Amino acid sequence: MSGGDAFREWHGRAACRGPQMVVFYPPDTGEQRDERRWREAQAKAICEQCAVVGRCLEFAVARRETHGIWGGTSETERRVLIGR
Ligand code: SF4
């Protein structure tokens, strides 16, 4: 299975697919700190219900993904995990 096939396999089971994806990334218009906190909490609550949370977090850490909520973590939390 290629990397792209593997991604499609687990991402096809992602709980964030669909309109709820909007809370996983900051809006283009920017956001206040409390809005960000609320948005990230909404996204993390979806991650908690997701069947592929472990695969997602591994993927985001391996790619050093710098934007959005992945595997129940924010950019800042992943930076701590990676140690940078
Ligand atoms: S863990 Fe969160 S970001 Fe990752 S696929 Fe599931 S719902 Fe989406």
PDB file of N, CA and C and ligand atoms in Angstrom:
ATOM      1  N   MET A   1       0.865  -1.193   0.000  1.00  0.00           N
ATOM      2  CA  MET A   1       0.000   0.000   0.000  1.00  0.00           C
ATOM      3  C   MET A   1       0.899   1.240   0.000  1.00  0.00           C
ATOM      4  N   SER A   2       0.659   2.169  -0.923  1.00  0.00           N
ATOM      5  CA  SER A   2       1.470   3.379  -0.966  1.00  0.00           C
ATOM      6  C   SER A   2       1.079   4.307   0.184  1.00  0.00           C
ATOM      7  N   GLY A   3       1.928   5.324   0.413  1.00  0.00           N
ATOM      8  CA  GLY A   3       1.625   6.286   1.465  1.00  0.00           C
ATOM      9  C   GLY A   3       0.291   6.971   1.233  1.00  0.00           C
ATOM     10  N   GLY A   4       0.008   7.279  -0.043  1.00  0.00           N
ATOM     11  CA  GLY A   4      -1.266   7.935  -0.360  1.00  0.00           C
ATOM     12  C   GLY A   4      -2.441   7.024  -0.103  1.00  0.00           C
ATOM     13  N   ASP A   5      -2.300   5.729  -0.446  1.00  0.00           N
ATOM     14  CA  ASP A   5      -3.372   4.768  -0.195  1.00  0.00           C
ATOM     15  C   ASP A   5      -3.600   4.609   1.306  1.00  0.00           C
ATOM     16  N   ALA A   6      -2.493   4.539   2.066  1.00  0.00           N
ATOM     17  CA  ALA A   6      -2.613   4.390   3.520  1.00  0.00           C
ATOM     18  C   ALA A   6      -3.335   5.597   4.107  1.00  0.00           C
ATOM     19  N   PHE A   7      -2.980   6.798   3.629  1.00  0.00           N
ATOM     20  CA  PHE A   7      -3.647   8.005   4.118  1.00  0.00           C
ATOM     21  C   PHE A   7      -5.138   7.952   3.804  1.00  0.00           C
ATOM     22  N   ARG A   8      -5.462   7.595   2.564  1.00  0.00           N
ATOM     23  CA  ARG A   8      -6.883   7.551   2.181  1.00  0.00           C
ATOM     24  C   ARG A   8      -7.646   6.507   2.996  1.00  0.00           C
ATOM     25  N   GLU A   9      -6.961   5.394   3.328  1.00  0.00           N
ATOM     26  CA  GLU A   9      -7.631   4.327   4.081  1.00  0.00           C
ATOM     27  C   GLU A   9      -8.070   4.830   5.456  1.00  0.00           C
ATOM     28  N   TRP A  10      -7.146   5.433   6.203  1.00  0.00           N
ATOM     29  CA  TRP A  10      -7.552   5.872   7.547  1.00  0.00           C
ATOM     30  C   TRP A  10      -8.335   7.169   7.503  1.00  0.00           C
ATOM     31  N   HIS A  11      -7.989   8.049   6.573  1.00  0.00           N
ATOM     32  CA  HIS A  11      -8.692   9.329   6.525  1.00  0.00           C
ATOM     33  C   HIS A  11     -10.144   9.149   6.087  1.00  0.00           C
ATOM     34  N   GLY A  12     -10.410   8.058   5.382  1.00  0.00           N
ATOM     35  CA  GLY A  12     -11.793   7.760   5.002  1.00  0.00           C
ATOM     36  C   GLY A  12     -12.679   7.475   6.194  1.00  0.00           C
ATOM     37  N   ARG A  13     -12.054   7.161   7.344  1.00  0.00           N
ATOM     38  CA  ARG A  13     -12.820   6.870   8.563  1.00  0.00           C
ATOM     39  C   ARG A  13     -12.745   8.024   9.571  1.00  0.00           C
ATOM     40  N   ALA A  14     -12.251   9.171   9.122  1.00  0.00           N
ATOM     41  CA  ALA A  14     -12.069  10.318  10.017  1.00  0.00           C
ATOM     42  C   ALA A  14     -13.405  10.919  10.448  1.00  0.00           C
ATOM     43  N   ALA A  15     -13.513  11.196  11.736  1.00  0.00           N
ATOM     44  CA  ALA A  15     -14.739  11.802  12.274  1.00  0.00           C
ATOM     45  C   ALA A  15     -14.883  13.266  11.864  1.00  0.00           C
ATOM     46  N   CYS A  16     -13.801  13.867  11.383  1.00  0.00           N
ATOM     47  CA  CYS A  16     -13.844  15.293  11.038  1.00  0.00           C
ATOM     48  C   CYS A  16     -14.263  15.549   9.599  1.00  0.00           C
ATOM     49  N   ARG A  17     -14.520  14.497   8.847  1.00  0.00           N
ATOM     50  CA  ARG A  17     -14.924  14.707   7.443  1.00  0.00           C
ATOM     51  C   ARG A  17     -16.273  15.414   7.412  1.00  0.00           C
ATOM     52  N   GLY A  18     -16.389  16.361   6.497  1.00  0.00           N
ATOM     53  CA  GLY A  18     -17.663  17.072   6.356  1.00  0.00           C
ATOM     54  C   GLY A  18     -17.579  18.489   6.894  1.00  0.00           C
ATOM     55  N   PRO A  19     -18.722  19.111   7.092  1.00  0.00           N
ATOM     56  CA  PRO A  19     -18.753  20.534   7.462  1.00  0.00           C
ATOM     57  C   PRO A  19     -18.097  20.846   8.801  1.00  0.00           C
ATOM     58  N   GLN A  20     -18.027  19.857   9.698  1.00  0.00           N
ATOM     59  CA  GLN A  20     -17.404  20.108  11.006  1.00  0.00           C
ATOM     60  C   GLN A  20     -15.911  20.389  10.888  1.00  0.00           C
ATOM     61  N   MET A  21     -15.330  20.138   9.710  1.00  0.00           N
ATOM     62  CA  MET A  21     -13.902  20.393   9.500  1.00  0.00           C
ATOM     63  C   MET A  21     -13.549  21.862   9.754  1.00  0.00           C
ATOM     64  N   VAL A  22     -14.545  22.724   9.666  1.00  0.00           N
ATOM     65  CA  VAL A  22     -14.298  24.165   9.818  1.00  0.00           C
ATOM     66  C   VAL A  22     -13.674  24.514  11.171  1.00  0.00           C
ATOM     67  N   VAL A  23     -13.917  23.728  12.203  1.00  0.00           N
ATOM     68  CA  VAL A  23     -13.358  24.068  13.522  1.00  0.00           C
ATOM     69  C   VAL A  23     -11.918  23.563  13.699  1.00  0.00           C
ATOM     70  N   PHE A  24     -11.393  22.863  12.724  1.00  0.00           N
ATOM     71  CA  PHE A  24     -10.054  22.294  12.862  1.00  0.00           C
ATOM     72  C   PHE A  24      -8.937  23.263  12.455  1.00  0.00           C
ATOM     73  N   TYR A  25      -9.312  24.343  11.789  1.00  0.00           N
ATOM     74  CA  TYR A  25      -8.324  25.328  11.337  1.00  0.00           C
ATOM     75  C   TYR A  25      -8.813  26.736  11.662  1.00  0.00           C
ATOM     76  N   PRO A  26      -7.888  27.655  11.922  1.00  0.00           N
ATOM     77  CA  PRO A  26      -8.314  29.028  12.197  1.00  0.00           C
ATOM     78  C   PRO A  26      -8.953  29.657  10.960  1.00  0.00           C
ATOM     79  N   PRO A  27      -9.908  30.550  11.168  1.00  0.00           N
ATOM     80  CA  PRO A  27     -10.525  31.210  10.021  1.00  0.00           C
ATOM     81  C   PRO A  27      -9.545  32.177   9.357  1.00  0.00           C
ATOM     82  N   ASP A  28      -9.724  32.407   8.063  1.00  0.00           N
ATOM     83  CA  ASP A  28      -8.858  33.339   7.328  1.00  0.00           C
ATOM     84  C   ASP A  28      -8.914  34.739   7.924  1.00  0.00           C
ATOM     85  N   THR A  29     -10.020  35.053   8.561  1.00  0.00           N
ATOM     86  CA  THR A  29     -10.218  36.395   9.115  1.00  0.00           C
ATOM     87  C   THR A  29      -9.554  36.573  10.473  1.00  0.00           C
ATOM     88  N   GLY A  30      -8.921  35.530  11.000  1.00  0.00           N
ATOM     89  CA  GLY A  30      -8.301  35.604  12.311  1.00  0.00           C
ATOM     90  C   GLY A  30      -9.305  35.323  13.412  1.00  0.00           C
ATOM     91  N   GLU A  31      -8.816  35.242  14.645  1.00  0.00           N
ATOM     92  CA  GLU A  31      -9.692  34.947  15.774  1.00  0.00           C
ATOM     93  C   GLU A  31      -9.044  35.443  17.051  1.00  0.00           C
ATOM     94  N   GLN A  32      -9.903  35.762  18.008  1.00  0.00           N
ATOM     95  CA  GLN A  32      -9.435  36.162  19.338  1.00  0.00           C
ATOM     96  C   GLN A  32      -9.019  34.906  20.104  1.00  0.00           C
ATOM     97  N   ARG A  33      -8.289  35.124  21.192  1.00  0.00           N
ATOM     98  CA  ARG A  33      -7.798  33.981  21.969  1.00  0.00           C
ATOM     99  C   ARG A  33      -8.936  33.092  22.483  1.00  0.00           C
ATOM    100  N   ASP A  34     -10.026  33.726  22.976  1.00  0.00           N
ATOM    101  CA  ASP A  34     -11.130  32.911  23.509  1.00  0.00           C
ATOM    102  C   ASP A  34     -11.875  32.187  22.385  1.00  0.00           C
ATOM    103  N   GLU A  35     -11.922  32.789  21.200  1.00  0.00           N
ATOM    104  CA  GLU A  35     -12.548  32.115  20.056  1.00  0.00           C
ATOM    105  C   GLU A  35     -11.714  30.905  19.647  1.00  0.00           C
ATOM    106  N   ARG A  36     -10.409  31.094  19.670  1.00  0.00           N
ATOM    107  CA  ARG A  36      -9.511  29.986  19.326  1.00  0.00           C
ATOM    108  C   ARG A  36      -9.661  28.834  20.325  1.00  0.00           C
ATOM    109  N   ARG A  37      -9.717  29.210  21.607  1.00  0.00           N
ATOM    110  CA  ARG A  37      -9.854  28.183  22.645  1.00  0.00           C
ATOM    111  C   ARG A  37     -11.152  27.390  22.440  1.00  0.00           C
ATOM    112  N   TRP A  38     -12.241  28.102  22.145  1.00  0.00           N
ATOM    113  CA  TRP A  38     -13.538  27.458  21.931  1.00  0.00           C
ATOM    114  C   TRP A  38     -13.476  26.551  20.689  1.00  0.00           C
ATOM    115  N   ARG A  39     -12.924  27.088  19.601  1.00  0.00           N
ATOM    116  CA  ARG A  39     -12.850  26.313  18.349  1.00  0.00           C
ATOM    117  C   ARG A  39     -12.024  25.041  18.552  1.00  0.00           C
ATOM    118  N   GLU A  40     -10.856  25.171  19.187  1.00  0.00           N
ATOM    119  CA  GLU A  40     -10.004  24.006  19.391  1.00  0.00           C
ATOM    120  C   GLU A  40     -10.666  22.969  20.296  1.00  0.00           C
ATOM    121  N   ALA A  41     -11.424  23.438  21.290  1.00  0.00           N
ATOM    122  CA  ALA A  41     -12.135  22.497  22.171  1.00  0.00           C
ATOM    123  C   ALA A  41     -13.183  21.716  21.373  1.00  0.00           C
ATOM    124  N   GLN A  42     -13.852  22.397  20.450  1.00  0.00           N
ATOM    125  CA  GLN A  42     -14.844  21.718  19.611  1.00  0.00           C
ATOM    126  C   GLN A  42     -14.167  20.640  18.759  1.00  0.00           C
ATOM    127  N   ALA A  43     -13.040  21.000  18.164  1.00  0.00           N
ATOM    128  CA  ALA A  43     -12.318  20.053  17.309  1.00  0.00           C
ATOM    129  C   ALA A  43     -11.817  18.859  18.127  1.00  0.00           C
ATOM    130  N   LYS A  44     -11.247  19.127  19.289  1.00  0.00           N
ATOM    131  CA  LYS A  44     -10.709  18.041  20.118  1.00  0.00           C
ATOM    132  C   LYS A  44     -11.816  17.105  20.594  1.00  0.00           C
ATOM    133  N   ALA A  45     -13.006  17.645  20.822  1.00  0.00           N
ATOM    134  CA  ALA A  45     -14.143  16.789  21.223  1.00  0.00           C
ATOM    135  C   ALA A  45     -14.497  15.828  20.082  1.00  0.00           C
ATOM    136  N   ILE A  46     -14.375  16.278  18.855  1.00  0.00           N
ATOM    137  CA  ILE A  46     -14.625  15.406  17.700  1.00  0.00           C
ATOM    138  C   ILE A  46     -13.519  14.342  17.626  1.00  0.00           C
ATOM    139  N   CYS A  47     -12.282  14.753  17.832  1.00  0.00           N
ATOM    140  CA  CYS A  47     -11.159  13.799  17.816  1.00  0.00           C
ATOM    141  C   CYS A  47     -11.349  12.690  18.861  1.00  0.00           C
ATOM    142  N   GLU A  48     -11.882  13.055  20.024  1.00  0.00           N
ATOM    143  CA  GLU A  48     -12.075  12.054  21.091  1.00  0.00           C
ATOM    144  C   GLU A  48     -12.992  10.921  20.646  1.00  0.00           C
ATOM    145  N   GLN A  49     -13.874  11.213  19.686  1.00  0.00           N
ATOM    146  CA  GLN A  49     -14.824  10.206  19.198  1.00  0.00           C
ATOM    147  C   GLN A  49     -14.318   9.500  17.937  1.00  0.00           C
ATOM    148  N   CYS A  50     -13.127   9.838  17.499  1.00  0.00           N
ATOM    149  CA  CYS A  50     -12.643   9.393  16.189  1.00  0.00           C
ATOM    150  C   CYS A  50     -11.946   8.032  16.290  1.00  0.00           C
ATOM    151  N   ALA A  51     -12.275   7.151  15.356  1.00  0.00           N
ATOM    152  CA  ALA A  51     -11.724   5.792  15.360  1.00  0.00           C
ATOM    153  C   ALA A  51     -10.254   5.751  14.947  1.00  0.00           C
ATOM    154  N   VAL A  52      -9.765   6.822  14.323  1.00  0.00           N
ATOM    155  CA  VAL A  52      -8.401   6.778  13.791  1.00  0.00           C
ATOM    156  C   VAL A  52      -7.499   7.828  14.444  1.00  0.00           C
ATOM    157  N   VAL A  53      -7.806   8.186  15.683  1.00  0.00           N
ATOM    158  CA  VAL A  53      -7.063   9.265  16.346  1.00  0.00           C
ATOM    159  C   VAL A  53      -5.564   8.957  16.438  1.00  0.00           C
ATOM    160  N   GLY A  54      -5.209   7.710  16.709  1.00  0.00           N
ATOM    161  CA  GLY A  54      -3.794   7.352  16.821  1.00  0.00           C
ATOM    162  C   GLY A  54      -3.069   7.484  15.491  1.00  0.00           C
ATOM    163  N   ARG A  55      -3.679   6.985  14.438  1.00  0.00           N
ATOM    164  CA  ARG A  55      -3.073   7.086  13.092  1.00  0.00           C
ATOM    165  C   ARG A  55      -2.901   8.550  12.702  1.00  0.00           C
ATOM    166  N   CYS A  56      -3.917   9.338  13.024  1.00  0.00           N
ATOM    167  CA  CYS A  56      -3.907  10.752  12.670  1.00  0.00           C
ATOM    168  C   CYS A  56      -2.770  11.484  13.390  1.00  0.00           C
ATOM    169  N   LEU A  57      -2.620  11.226  14.668  1.00  0.00           N
ATOM    170  CA  LEU A  57      -1.555  11.894  15.420  1.00  0.00           C
ATOM    171  C   LEU A  57      -0.182  11.460  14.913  1.00  0.00           C
ATOM    172  N   GLU A  58      -0.001  10.179  14.652  1.00  0.00           N
ATOM    173  CA  GLU A  58       1.282   9.693  14.100  1.00  0.00           C
ATOM    174  C   GLU A  58       1.593  10.401  12.794  1.00  0.00           C
ATOM    175  N   PHE A  59       0.584  10.516  11.932  1.00  0.00           N
ATOM    176  CA  PHE A  59       0.752  11.153  10.635  1.00  0.00           C
ATOM    177  C   PHE A  59       1.172  12.613  10.809  1.00  0.00           C
ATOM    178  N   ALA A  60       0.478  13.335  11.677  1.00  0.00           N
ATOM    179  CA  ALA A  60       0.755  14.760  11.859  1.00  0.00           C
ATOM    180  C   ALA A  60       2.143  14.990  12.452  1.00  0.00           C
ATOM    181  N   VAL A  61       2.544  14.129  13.396  1.00  0.00           N
ATOM    182  CA  VAL A  61       3.873  14.269  14.005  1.00  0.00           C
ATOM    183  C   VAL A  61       4.953  13.936  12.976  1.00  0.00           C
ATOM    184  N   ALA A  62       4.761  12.865  12.209  1.00  0.00           N
ATOM    185  CA  ALA A  62       5.743  12.469  11.201  1.00  0.00           C
ATOM    186  C   ALA A  62       5.918  13.557  10.143  1.00  0.00           C
ATOM    187  N   ARG A  63       4.835  14.231   9.789  1.00  0.00           N
ATOM    188  CA  ARG A  63       4.889  15.304   8.785  1.00  0.00           C
ATOM    189  C   ARG A  63       5.235  16.651   9.380  1.00  0.00           C
ATOM    190  N   ARG A  64       5.346  16.684  10.695  1.00  0.00           N
ATOM    191  CA  ARG A  64       5.561  17.952  11.400  1.00  0.00           C
ATOM    192  C   ARG A  64       4.537  18.984  10.940  1.00  0.00           C
ATOM    193  N   GLU A  65       3.302  18.517  10.963  1.00  0.00           N
ATOM    194  CA  GLU A  65       2.170  19.336  10.523  1.00  0.00           C
ATOM    195  C   GLU A  65       2.052  20.566  11.428  1.00  0.00           C
ATOM    196  N   THR A  66       2.089  21.730  10.825  1.00  0.00           N
ATOM    197  CA  THR A  66       2.131  22.954  11.632  1.00  0.00           C
ATOM    198  C   THR A  66       0.786  23.669  11.735  1.00  0.00           C
ATOM    199  N   HIS A  67      -0.223  23.196  11.040  1.00  0.00           N
ATOM    200  CA  HIS A  67      -1.506  23.895  11.078  1.00  0.00           C
ATOM    201  C   HIS A  67      -2.633  22.962  11.495  1.00  0.00           C
ATOM    202  N   GLY A  68      -3.468  23.476  12.359  1.00  0.00           N
ATOM    203  CA  GLY A  68      -4.715  22.800  12.671  1.00  0.00           C
ATOM    204  C   GLY A  68      -4.630  21.786  13.795  1.00  0.00           C
ATOM    205  N   ILE A  69      -5.798  21.249  14.109  1.00  0.00           N
ATOM    206  CA  ILE A  69      -5.920  20.184  15.122  1.00  0.00           C
ATOM    207  C   ILE A  69      -5.822  18.849  14.390  1.00  0.00           C
ATOM    208  N   TRP A  70      -4.913  18.023  14.842  1.00  0.00           N
ATOM    209  CA  TRP A  70      -4.730  16.658  14.286  1.00  0.00           C
ATOM    210  C   TRP A  70      -4.589  15.707  15.465  1.00  0.00           C
ATOM    211  N   GLY A  71      -5.280  14.605  15.410  1.00  0.00           N
ATOM    212  CA  GLY A  71      -5.134  13.600  16.463  1.00  0.00           C
ATOM    213  C   GLY A  71      -5.370  14.158  17.854  1.00  0.00           C
ATOM    214  N   GLY A  72      -6.250  15.114  17.970  1.00  0.00           N
ATOM    215  CA  GLY A  72      -6.586  15.684  19.270  1.00  0.00           C
ATOM    216  C   GLY A  72      -5.553  16.649  19.815  1.00  0.00           C
ATOM    217  N   THR A  73      -4.620  17.082  18.977  1.00  0.00           N
ATOM    218  CA  THR A  73      -3.589  18.011  19.454  1.00  0.00           C
ATOM    219  C   THR A  73      -3.552  19.279  18.605  1.00  0.00           C
ATOM    220  N   SER A  74      -3.144  20.352  19.249  1.00  0.00           N
ATOM    221  CA  SER A  74      -2.935  21.625  18.557  1.00  0.00           C
ATOM    222  C   SER A  74      -1.502  21.675  18.029  1.00  0.00           C
ATOM    223  N   GLU A  75      -1.205  22.712  17.264  1.00  0.00           N
ATOM    224  CA  GLU A  75       0.163  22.908  16.760  1.00  0.00           C
ATOM    225  C   GLU A  75       1.147  22.981  17.930  1.00  0.00           C
ATOM    226  N   THR A  76       0.774  23.751  18.955  1.00  0.00           N
ATOM    227  CA  THR A  76       1.664  23.939  20.110  1.00  0.00           C
ATOM    228  C   THR A  76       1.905  22.614  20.829  1.00  0.00           C
ATOM    229  N   GLU A  77       0.861  21.840  21.000  1.00  0.00           N
ATOM    230  CA  GLU A  77       1.006  20.556  21.700  1.00  0.00           C
ATOM    231  C   GLU A  77       1.868  19.591  20.892  1.00  0.00           C
ATOM    232  N   ARG A  78       1.750  19.621  19.566  1.00  0.00           N
ATOM    233  CA  ARG A  78       2.597  18.735  18.741  1.00  0.00           C
ATOM    234  C   ARG A  78       4.049  19.172  18.804  1.00  0.00           C
ATOM    235  N   ARG A  79       4.283  20.486  18.863  1.00  0.00           N
ATOM    236  CA  ARG A  79       5.666  20.957  18.974  1.00  0.00           C
ATOM    237  C   ARG A  79       6.299  20.408  20.247  1.00  0.00           C
ATOM    238  N   VAL A  80       5.544  20.356  21.323  1.00  0.00           N
ATOM    239  CA  VAL A  80       6.061  19.795  22.590  1.00  0.00           C
ATOM    240  C   VAL A  80       6.365  18.313  22.403  1.00  0.00           C
ATOM    241  N   LEU A  81       5.451  17.581  21.743  1.00  0.00           N
ATOM    242  CA  LEU A  81       5.644  16.137  21.519  1.00  0.00           C
ATOM    243  C   LEU A  81       6.912  15.881  20.705  1.00  0.00           C
ATOM    244  N   ILE A  82       7.136  16.720  19.701  1.00  0.00           N
ATOM    245  CA  ILE A  82       8.280  16.538  18.808  1.00  0.00           C
ATOM    246  C   ILE A  82       9.567  17.012  19.484  1.00  0.00           C
ATOM    247  N   GLY A  83       9.413  17.900  20.460  1.00  0.00           N
ATOM    248  CA  GLY A  83      10.572  18.417  21.158  1.00  0.00           C
ATOM    249  C   GLY A  83      11.240  19.564  20.434  1.00  0.00           C
ATOM    250  N   ARG A  84      10.429  20.444  19.826  1.00  0.00           N
ATOM    251  CA  ARG A  84      11.004  21.638  19.198  1.00  0.00           C
ATOM    252  C   ARG A  84      10.187  22.859  19.537  1.00  0.00           C
TER     253      ARG A  84
HETATM  254  S1  SF4 B   1      -8.288  12.421  15.112  1.00  0.00           S
HETATM  255 FE1  SF4 B   1      -9.355  14.367  14.802  1.00  0.00          FE
HETATM  256  S2  SF4 B   1      -8.252  15.404  13.151  1.00  0.00           S
HETATM  257 FE2  SF4 B   1      -7.658  13.253  13.125  1.00  0.00          FE
HETATM  258  S3  SF4 B   1      -8.976  12.258  11.645  1.00  0.00           S
HETATM  259 FE3  SF4 B   1      -9.936  12.026  13.640  1.00  0.00          FE
HETATM  260  S4  SF4 B   1     -11.305  13.746  13.916  1.00  0.00           S
HETATM  261 FE4  SF4 B   1      -9.933  14.233  12.198  1.00  0.00          FE
END
